[in-house]
Amino acid sequence: MQIILMLILGLVLSGCWDAKDINERSFVMGVAFDLPDSGEGHVMTIEVPVLQSFATQSGGSGPTSVLFATEGTSVAQMATHFESRTWRELFFGHTQVVIISEDIARKDIRPLLDFFDRNPRIDRRLTLFISQGEARQVLETKDPREPLVSVYLNQMLNTLTNTARVVKQNFQDSLRNLENNGDTVLPRVRTSGTEVVIAGGALIKDYKMIAWLGENETRAVAFLYNNISGGLIAVNINDILYAYAIRSASSEIKPKLKDNELTFTIEVKSEGDIIEVYYENAAGSSSFNIPEIEAKLNDLIINEIHHLVTKLQDLKTDPIGFDRLVYRHYPKFWQEHADEWKDVIFPQAKFDIKSTFRVRRTGIVEKEVVDES
């Protein structure tokens, strides 16, 4: 009985066996990877907050974060280098962003992801970026409104998701896509003077970047990912610009196999409002045709998705996951043709793209609105 009591007391009173004092840890908020001048290995840069700056209430002018850099082969090796220099354990549980330079991405991003995938403390909601230019420069770009660059990047990405200029994927989503077929689209980040710009995406094939996607192409990806929560689309009709704000959007992709020929039907739907009508002539038009605007929006999105799909077929890459749909709906066909999906089957597939946009509100009370529907 005494032995059992001692065991129970030991469990209750022992606390966390691996607990560490906050001063014994360096909290890594952001990580950037670049190629060294030699071209071999990697340069790893981390952003670590200066905790004393956040604890001070006097509003001092000291730095809120510091950057450390080291060179090595593997992420684990470079993390050990940091710890030997700072005498503190690196803690990745609060990491917000991992930025990989274009130079590395065009070689292979897989070796850098393994460390984060295996680390049980990694927040799976962190974001992977591909930088146009040096990744370190992104972490060096300070914004006076946010003391930590990594937090600022994540906040900016969440805001821009509502503009459909980027595709929002957390670490878990990115890994799931990559582990499926090695293909995905990751958000692009770059510096412009003293600012950070997030727009467009990096097209990844077999864990290697093969091309940049522009903002319109990225918007098409977001539609196909069902990853649209807002955004603005402008259409021009008779030299009048109509600004359509997306309030809701969805897409559905259905494969059909007939005579060993694949056809994908893509249906996009959206509801939104006209929030601005711009024309250079002050007299302007006092009325506009809602069905005409909807038809213009439909044509625009159909053309954007068609352009994207054609580009993906030409590059023989499938970041959307059309292969998964074939696997689910036609497992026998998939089993017979899986090995030739990217090189033969997908490039030859046909696409039927449909779009239904609806203008629900115009914001105009006194002006005449023509609705012929």
CSV table of N, CA and C in Angstrom, one decimal, residues 87-158:
chain,number,residue,atom,x,y,z
A,87,TRP,N,23.2,29.3,-26.2
A,87,TRP,CA,23.0,28.5,-24.9
A,87,TRP,C,21.5,28.3,-24.6
A,88,ARG,N,20.6,28.4,-25.6
A,88,ARG,CA,19.2,28.2,-25.4
A,88,ARG,C,18.6,27.3,-26.4
A,89,GLU,N,17.6,26.5,-25.9
A,89,GLU,CA,17.0,25.6,-26.8
A,89,GLU,C,16.0,26.3,-27.8
A,90,LEU,N,16.1,26.0,-29.1
A,90,LEU,CA,15.2,26.6,-30.0
A,90,LEU,C,13.8,25.9,-29.8
A,91,PHE,N,12.8,26.8,-29.7
A,91,PHE,CA,11.4,26.3,-29.6
A,91,PHE,C,10.6,26.7,-30.8
A,92,PHE,N,10.1,25.7,-31.6
A,92,PHE,CA,9.4,26.0,-32.8
A,92,PHE,C,7.9,26.0,-32.6
A,93,GLY,N,7.4,25.9,-31.4
A,93,GLY,CA,6.0,25.8,-31.2
A,93,GLY,C,5.2,27.0,-31.6
A,94,HIS,N,5.8,28.2,-31.7
A,94,HIS,CA,5.1,29.4,-32.0
A,94,HIS,C,5.5,29.9,-33.4
A,95,THR,N,6.2,29.1,-34.2
A,95,THR,CA,6.6,29.5,-35.5
A,95,THR,C,5.5,29.9,-36.4
A,96,GLN,N,5.5,31.1,-37.0
A,96,GLN,CA,4.4,31.5,-37.8
A,96,GLN,C,4.6,31.3,-39.3
A,97,VAL,N,5.9,31.4,-39.8
A,97,VAL,CA,6.2,31.3,-41.2
A,97,VAL,C,7.5,30.6,-41.4
A,98,VAL,N,7.5,29.9,-42.5
A,98,VAL,CA,8.8,29.4,-43.1
A,98,VAL,C,8.9,29.9,-44.5
A,99,ILE,N,10.0,30.6,-44.8
A,99,ILE,CA,10.2,31.2,-46.1
A,99,ILE,C,11.3,30.5,-46.8
A,100,ILE,N,11.1,30.0,-48.0
A,100,ILE,CA,12.1,29.3,-48.8
A,100,ILE,C,12.4,30.2,-50.0
A,101,SER,N,13.7,30.5,-50.3
A,101,SER,CA,14.0,31.3,-51.4
A,101,SER,C,13.8,30.6,-52.7
A,102,GLU,N,13.6,31.3,-53.8
A,102,GLU,CA,13.3,30.8,-55.1
A,102,GLU,C,14.5,29.9,-55.6
A,103,ASP,N,15.7,30.3,-55.2
A,103,ASP,CA,16.9,29.5,-55.7
A,103,ASP,C,16.8,28.1,-55.1
A,104,ILE,N,16.4,28.0,-53.8
A,104,ILE,CA,16.3,26.6,-53.2
A,104,ILE,C,15.1,25.9,-53.8
A,105,ALA,N,13.9,26.6,-53.9
A,105,ALA,CA,12.7,26.0,-54.3
A,105,ALA,C,12.8,25.4,-55.7
A,106,ARG,N,13.6,26.0,-56.6
A,106,ARG,CA,13.8,25.4,-57.9
A,106,ARG,C,14.7,24.2,-57.9
A,107,LYS,N,15.4,23.9,-56.8
A,107,LYS,CA,16.1,22.7,-56.7
A,107,LYS,C,15.3,21.6,-56.0
A,108,ASP,N,14.8,21.8,-54.8
A,108,ASP,CA,14.0,20.8,-54.1
A,108,ASP,C,13.7,21.4,-52.7
A,109,ILE,N,12.4,21.4,-52.3
A,109,ILE,CA,12.0,21.9,-51.0
A,109,ILE,C,11.9,20.8,-50.0
A,110,ARG,N,11.8,19.5,-50.5
A,110,ARG,CA,11.5,18.4,-49.6
A,110,ARG,C,12.5,18.3,-48.5
A,111,PRO,N,13.8,18.4,-48.7
A,111,PRO,CA,14.8,18.2,-47.5
A,111,PRO,C,14.5,19.2,-46.4
A,112,LEU,N,14.0,20.4,-46.7
A,112,LEU,CA,13.8,21.4,-45.6
A,112,LEU,C,12.5,21.1,-44.9
A,113,LEU,N,11.6,20.4,-45.5
A,113,LEU,CA,10.2,20.2,-44.8
A,113,LEU,C,10.2,19.1,-43.8
A,114,ASP,N,11.2,18.1,-44.0
A,114,ASP,CA,11.1,16.9,-43.1
A,114,ASP,C,11.3,17.2,-41.7
A,115,PHE,N,12.2,18.2,-41.3
A,115,PHE,CA,12.4,18.5,-39.9
A,115,PHE,C,11.1,19.1,-39.3
A,116,PHE,N,10.4,19.9,-40.0
A,116,PHE,CA,9.2,20.5,-39.5
A,116,PHE,C,8.0,19.5,-39.4
A,117,ASP,N,8.0,18.6,-40.4
A,117,ASP,CA,7.0,17.6,-40.4
A,117,ASP,C,7.1,16.7,-39.2
A,118,ARG,N,8.3,16.3,-38.8
A,118,ARG,CA,8.6,15.4,-37.8
A,118,ARG,C,8.5,16.0,-36.4
A,119,ASN,N,8.6,17.3,-36.3
A,119,ASN,CA,8.7,18.0,-35.0
A,119,ASN,C,7.2,18.0,-34.4
A,120,PRO,N,7.0,17.4,-33.3
A,120,PRO,CA,5.6,17.3,-32.7
A,120,PRO,C,5.1,18.7,-32.2
A,121,ARG,N,6.1,19.6,-31.9
A,121,ARG,CA,5.7,20.9,-31.4
A,121,ARG,C,5.4,21.9,-32.4
A,122,ILE,N,5.6,21.6,-33.7
A,122,ILE,CA,5.3,22.6,-34.7
A,122,ILE,C,3.8,22.8,-34.8
A,123,ASP,N,3.5,24.1,-34.9
A,123,ASP,CA,2.1,24.5,-35.1
A,123,ASP,C,1.7,24.2,-36.6
A,124,ARG,N,0.8,23.3,-36.9
A,124,ARG,CA,0.5,22.9,-38.3
A,124,ARG,C,-0.2,24.0,-39.0
A,125,ARG,N,-0.5,25.1,-38.3
A,125,ARG,CA,-1.1,26.3,-39.0
A,125,ARG,C,-0.1,27.3,-39.6
A,126,LEU,N,1.1,27.0,-39.4
A,126,LEU,CA,2.1,28.0,-39.9
A,126,LEU,C,2.0,28.0,-41.4
A,127,THR,N,2.6,29.0,-42.1
A,127,THR,CA,2.5,29.2,-43.5
A,127,THR,C,3.9,29.0,-44.2
A,128,LEU,N,3.9,28.3,-45.3
A,128,LEU,CA,5.1,28.2,-46.2
A,128,LEU,C,5.0,29.2,-47.3
A,129,PHE,N,6.1,30.0,-47.4
A,129,PHE,CA,6.2,31.0,-48.5
A,129,PHE,C,7.3,30.6,-49.4
A,130,ILE,N,7.2,31.1,-50.6
A,130,ILE,CA,8.4,31.1,-51.5
A,130,ILE,C,8.7,32.5,-51.8
A,131,SER,N,10.0,32.9,-51.6
A,131,SER,CA,10.3,34.3,-51.8
A,131,SER,C,11.0,34.5,-53.1
A,132,GLN,N,10.6,35.6,-53.7
A,132,GLN,CA,11.2,36.1,-55.0
A,132,GLN,C,12.3,37.0,-54.6
A,133,GLY,N,13.5,36.4,-54.6
A,133,GLY,CA,14.7,37.1,-54.0
A,133,GLY,C,15.1,36.4,-52.7
A,134,GLU,N,16.0,37.0,-52.0
A,134,GLU,CA,16.5,36.3,-50.7
A,134,GLU,C,15.4,36.3,-49.7
A,135,ALA,N,15.2,35.1,-49.1
A,135,ALA,CA,14.2,34.9,-48.0
A,135,ALA,C,14.6,35.7,-46.8
A,136,ARG,N,15.9,35.9,-46.5
A,136,ARG,CA,16.3,36.6,-45.3
A,136,ARG,C,15.9,38.1,-45.4
A,137,GLN,N,15.9,38.7,-46.6
A,137,GLN,CA,15.5,40.0,-46.7
A,137,GLN,C,14.0,40.3,-46.3
A,138,VAL,N,13.2,39.3,-46.4
A,138,VAL,CA,11.8,39.4,-46.0
A,138,VAL,C,11.8,39.6,-44.4
A,139,LEU,N,12.5,38.8,-43.7
A,139,LEU,CA,12.6,38.9,-42.3
A,139,LEU,C,13.3,40.2,-41.8
A,140,GLU,N,14.1,40.8,-42.7
A,140,GLU,CA,14.8,42.0,-42.3
A,140,GLU,C,13.9,43.3,-42.5
A,141,THR,N,12.8,43.1,-43.2
A,141,THR,CA,11.9,44.2,-43.5
A,141,THR,C,10.9,44.5,-42.4
A,142,LYS,N,11.2,45.5,-41.6
A,142,LYS,CA,10.4,45.8,-40.4
A,142,LYS,C,9.2,46.7,-40.8
A,143,ASP,N,8.1,46.4,-40.1
A,143,ASP,CA,6.9,47.3,-40.2
A,143,ASP,C,6.7,47.9,-38.9
A,144,PRO,N,6.6,49.3,-38.8
A,144,PRO,CA,6.4,50.0,-37.5
A,144,PRO,C,5.1,49.6,-36.8
A,145,ARG,N,4.2,49.0,-37.5
A,145,ARG,CA,2.9,48.7,-36.8
A,145,ARG,C,2.9,47.3,-36.1
A,146,GLU,N,3.9,46.5,-36.5
A,146,GLU,CA,4.0,45.2,-35.9
A,146,GLU,C,5.4,44.9,-35.5
A,147,PRO,N,5.7,44.6,-34.2
A,147,PRO,CA,7.0,44.4,-33.8
A,147,PRO,C,7.7,43.1,-34.3
A,148,LEU,N,6.9,42.1,-34.7
A,148,LEU,CA,7.5,40.9,-35.2
A,148,LEU,C,7.1,40.7,-36.7
A,149,VAL,N,8.1,40.6,-37.5
A,149,VAL,CA,7.9,40.5,-39.0
A,149,VAL,C,7.1,39.2,-39.3
A,150,SER,N,7.4,38.1,-38.6
A,150,SER,CA,6.7,36.9,-38.9
A,150,SER,C,5.2,36.9,-38.6
A,151,VAL,N,4.9,37.6,-37.5
A,151,VAL,CA,3.5,37.7,-37.2
A,151,VAL,C,2.8,38.6,-38.2
A,152,TYR,N,3.5,39.7,-38.6
A,152,TYR,CA,3.0,40.6,-39.6
A,152,TYR,C,2.7,39.9,-40.9
A,153,LEU,N,3.6,39.0,-41.3
A,153,LEU,CA,3.4,38.3,-42.6
A,153,LEU,C,2.1,37.4,-42.5
A,154,ASN,N,1.9,36.7,-41.4
A,154,ASN,CA,0.8,35.9,-41.2
A,154,ASN,C,-0.5,36.7,-41.2
A,155,GLN,N,-0.5,37.8,-40.5
A,155,GLN,CA,-1.7,38.7,-40.5
A,155,GLN,C,-2.0,39.3,-41.9
A,156,MET,N,-0.9,39.6,-42.6
A,156,MET,CA,-1.1,40.2,-43.9
A,156,MET,C,-1.7,39.1,-44.9
A,157,LEU,N,-1.2,37.9,-44.8
A,157,LEU,CA,-1.7,36.8,-45.6
A,157,LEU,C,-3.2,36.5,-45.3
A,158,ASN,N,-3.6,36.6,-44.0
A,158,ASN,CA,-5.0,36.3,-43.7
A,158,ASN,C,-5.9,37.4,-44.3
